[in-house]
Structures are given as structure tokens and as C-alpha cells.
Amino acid sequence: MTVLFSELLVPGWAEGENAMIGLNAVTGIYGDDNAFTLPCHNSDPEIFFSDKSEEIAYAKSLCAACPVKKQCLEGALSRQEPAGVWGGELFEEGVVIAVKRLPGRPRLNQNLVATA
Ligand code: SF4
């Protein structure tokens, strides 16, 4: 399936006249008239914003084969993406993180319990 990027605008955190972002915002290199097939546009977009580690890992694996991975990551860093997998990396509050921390209180460290 080929998708026009101009049709793939993403509503979300952006405000003002750029309230939606498309491929140009992601990569900064392609025009609106181009049609491409990217892994994230042929997959469930929810996995790129999932809380589940296995879905995040799958999203990252899809990015690995993406022809604009480098540009996507550079764009996400420059925009300080608040969440999601971009360019093969997981973002939270504008920075790349290794693992997504789930809501709620962290588990007690077993070493601390043993010495208490
Ligand atoms: S690197 Fe990942 S998120 Fe970015 S355009 Fe490619 S598949 Fe989509």
C-alpha cells in the first residue's frame, strides 16, 4: 500500500498553524507531493505510542528498516518529542530513554528489603 504523506497528518501536541505534523515535519526533507511507504505507516500506529515493552520493541524493529530513520530521529530530537518511538528510539519528554517507566510506584528493590 502506498500512502501520500500529505494525508498522514498526526494530531497531537503541536499547537497553532502547525497543529498537525506530517512527513515534512518528521524528516524535513520530503515534499508533500511524494508518496512513500514507511514501516510506521503500514503498521498499527498505537504500537509507536504503547506502554507495553514488547510493542515498543516491535516498533523499534520496524524503524530499523526505515529509509528515513536518521532524519526521523534528528527531527524528533529537534522537536523534543514528548512521547513515542521515532527513528528507532523511544522518547519521553523530549529525550531518548532506554525503557518506559510505567505509572505507579516502582517495585521495592529486593536488596533493600533484605537489608532492612
Ligand atoms: S524511523 Fe520509524 S517512526 Fe520514523 S518514519 Fe521510519 S518507521 Fe516511522
mmCIF file of C-alpha atoms and ligand atoms in Angstrom:
data_model
loop_
_atom_site.group_PDB
_atom_site.id
_atom_site.type_symbol
_atom_site.label_atom_id
_atom_site.label_comp_id
_atom_site.label_asym_id
_atom_site.label_seq_id
_atom_site.Cartn_x
_atom_site.Cartn_y
_atom_site.Cartn_z
ATOM 1 C CA MET A 1 0.000 0.000 0.000
ATOM 2 C CA THR A 2 1.356 3.394 -0.946
ATOM 3 C CA VAL A 3 0.297 6.344 1.120
ATOM 4 C CA LEU A 4 0.613 10.026 0.436
ATOM 5 C CA PHE A 5 2.378 11.590 3.355
ATOM 6 C CA SER A 6 0.318 14.696 2.949
ATOM 7 C CA GLU A 7 -2.611 12.525 4.039
ATOM 8 C CA LEU A 8 -0.805 11.262 7.105
ATOM 9 C CA LEU A 9 -1.032 14.176 9.416
ATOM 10 C CA VAL A 10 -0.834 13.441 13.077
ATOM 11 C CA PRO A 11 -2.943 15.426 15.514
ATOM 12 C CA GLY A 12 -1.462 15.811 18.936
ATOM 13 C CA TRP A 13 0.686 18.104 20.948
ATOM 14 C CA ALA A 14 1.526 20.623 18.221
ATOM 15 C CA GLU A 15 -0.241 23.967 18.502
ATOM 16 C CA GLY A 16 -1.110 26.864 16.222
ATOM 17 C CA GLU A 17 -0.957 26.734 12.446
ATOM 18 C CA ASN A 18 1.276 23.665 12.688
ATOM 19 C CA ALA A 19 -1.221 21.841 14.850
ATOM 20 C CA MET A 20 -0.723 18.693 12.830
ATOM 21 C CA ILE A 21 2.527 17.197 11.634
ATOM 22 C CA GLY A 22 3.305 15.145 8.561
ATOM 23 C CA LEU A 23 6.388 13.651 6.973
ATOM 24 C CA ASN A 24 7.932 17.037 6.290
ATOM 25 C CA ALA A 25 7.845 17.759 9.989
ATOM 26 C CA VAL A 26 9.230 14.332 10.769
ATOM 27 C CA THR A 27 12.080 14.338 8.293
ATOM 28 C CA GLY A 28 12.283 17.872 6.962
ATOM 29 C CA ILE A 29 13.401 16.583 3.576
ATOM 30 C CA TYR A 30 10.399 15.434 1.564
ATOM 31 C CA GLY A 31 7.790 17.424 -0.284
ATOM 32 C CA ASP A 32 4.058 16.990 0.127
ATOM 33 C CA ASP A 33 3.690 15.523 -3.370
ATOM 34 C CA ASN A 34 5.843 12.493 -2.709
ATOM 35 C CA ALA A 35 4.372 9.122 -1.968
ATOM 36 C CA PHE A 36 6.321 6.628 0.097
ATOM 37 C CA THR A 37 5.763 3.521 2.040
ATOM 38 C CA LEU A 38 7.215 3.626 5.516
ATOM 39 C CA PRO A 39 7.030 0.923 8.162
ATOM 40 C CA CYS A 40 5.158 3.139 10.632
ATOM 41 C CA HIS A 41 2.550 3.985 8.029
ATOM 42 C CA ASN A 42 1.846 0.355 7.310
ATOM 43 C CA SER A 43 1.537 -0.741 10.915
ATOM 44 C CA ASP A 44 -0.738 -0.082 13.831
ATOM 45 C CA PRO A 45 0.290 3.447 14.930
ATOM 46 C CA GLU A 46 -0.619 2.611 18.524
ATOM 47 C CA ILE A 47 2.464 0.418 18.914
ATOM 48 C CA PHE A 48 4.650 3.500 18.437
ATOM 49 C CA PHE A 49 2.988 5.053 21.493
ATOM 50 C CA SER A 50 2.442 1.913 23.520
ATOM 51 C CA ASP A 51 3.243 1.331 27.188
ATOM 52 C CA LYS A 52 3.965 -2.342 26.522
ATOM 53 C CA SER A 53 7.657 -3.158 26.218
ATOM 54 C CA GLU A 54 7.073 -5.837 23.593
ATOM 55 C CA GLU A 55 5.143 -3.420 21.384
ATOM 56 C CA ILE A 56 7.787 -0.722 21.837
ATOM 57 C CA ALA A 57 10.470 -3.238 20.851
ATOM 58 C CA TYR A 58 8.441 -4.186 17.793
ATOM 59 C CA ALA A 59 8.037 -0.524 16.810
ATOM 60 C CA LYS A 60 11.799 -0.026 17.157
ATOM 61 C CA SER A 61 12.411 -3.069 14.976
ATOM 62 C CA LEU A 62 10.167 -1.585 12.281
ATOM 63 C CA CYS A 63 12.172 1.645 12.373
ATOM 64 C CA ALA A 64 15.380 -0.326 11.844
ATOM 65 C CA ALA A 65 14.447 -0.920 8.202
ATOM 66 C CA CYS A 66 13.110 2.567 7.563
ATOM 67 C CA PRO A 67 14.832 4.571 4.801
ATOM 68 C CA VAL A 68 14.404 7.846 6.711
ATOM 69 C CA LYS A 69 15.343 6.582 10.173
ATOM 70 C CA LYS A 70 18.240 9.008 10.605
ATOM 71 C CA GLN A 71 16.206 12.027 9.514
ATOM 72 C CA CYS A 72 13.265 10.920 11.620
ATOM 73 C CA LEU A 73 15.442 10.673 14.725
ATOM 74 C CA GLU A 74 17.068 14.052 14.058
ATOM 75 C CA GLY A 75 13.633 15.603 13.605
ATOM 76 C CA ALA A 76 12.284 14.055 16.789
ATOM 77 C CA LEU A 77 15.295 15.293 18.753
ATOM 78 C CA SER A 78 14.944 18.801 17.339
ATOM 79 C CA ARG A 79 11.215 18.857 18.180
ATOM 80 C CA GLN A 80 11.831 17.316 21.585
ATOM 81 C CA GLU A 81 9.092 14.769 21.021
ATOM 82 C CA PRO A 82 7.166 14.208 24.238
ATOM 83 C CA ALA A 83 6.407 10.535 23.609
ATOM 84 C CA GLY A 84 6.599 7.660 21.182
ATOM 85 C CA VAL A 85 9.087 5.756 19.083
ATOM 86 C CA TRP A 86 10.781 7.926 16.485
ATOM 87 C CA GLY A 87 13.796 6.978 14.385
ATOM 88 C CA GLY A 88 14.179 3.729 16.273
ATOM 89 C CA GLU A 89 14.391 5.395 19.684
ATOM 90 C CA LEU A 90 11.894 5.751 22.499
ATOM 91 C CA PHE A 91 11.151 9.329 23.544
ATOM 92 C CA GLU A 92 9.795 10.719 26.761
ATOM 93 C CA GLU A 93 9.532 14.425 27.467
ATOM 94 C CA GLY A 94 11.870 15.340 24.635
ATOM 95 C CA VAL A 95 14.716 12.953 25.352
ATOM 96 C CA VAL A 96 15.616 9.418 24.346
ATOM 97 C CA ILE A 97 15.073 6.881 27.093
ATOM 98 C CA ALA A 98 16.033 3.214 27.263
ATOM 99 C CA VAL A 99 12.916 1.879 28.968
ATOM 100 C CA LYS A 100 9.477 3.313 29.517
ATOM 101 C CA ARG A 101 8.576 3.656 33.144
ATOM 102 C CA LEU A 102 5.030 2.608 33.821
ATOM 103 C CA PRO A 103 2.682 4.624 36.015
ATOM 104 C CA GLY A 104 2.578 3.821 39.685
ATOM 105 C CA ARG A 105 5.047 3.226 42.418
ATOM 106 C CA PRO A 106 8.245 1.356 41.489
ATOM 107 C CA ARG A 107 8.694 -2.104 42.972
ATOM 108 C CA LEU A 108 10.746 -2.320 46.111
ATOM 109 C CA ASN A 109 14.356 -3.182 45.488
ATOM 110 C CA GLN A 110 14.800 -6.718 46.805
ATOM 111 C CA ASN A 111 18.298 -5.853 48.120
ATOM 112 C CA LEU A 112 16.843 -3.051 50.242
ATOM 113 C CA VAL A 113 14.153 -5.363 51.618
ATOM 114 C CA ALA A 114 16.768 -7.971 52.551
ATOM 115 C CA THR A 115 18.911 -5.473 54.483
ATOM 116 C CA ALA A 116 16.053 -3.625 56.208
HETATM 117 S S1 SF4 B 1 12.074 5.811 11.584
HETATM 118 FE FE1 SF4 B 1 10.275 4.766 12.425
HETATM 119 S S2 SF4 B 1 8.885 6.379 13.155
HETATM 120 FE FE2 SF4 B 1 10.399 7.343 11.773
HETATM 121 S S3 SF4 B 1 9.435 7.385 9.765
HETATM 122 FE FE3 SF4 B 1 10.655 5.494 9.892
HETATM 123 S S4 SF4 B 1 9.291 3.877 10.622
HETATM 124 FE FE4 SF4 B 1 8.312 5.875 11.012
#
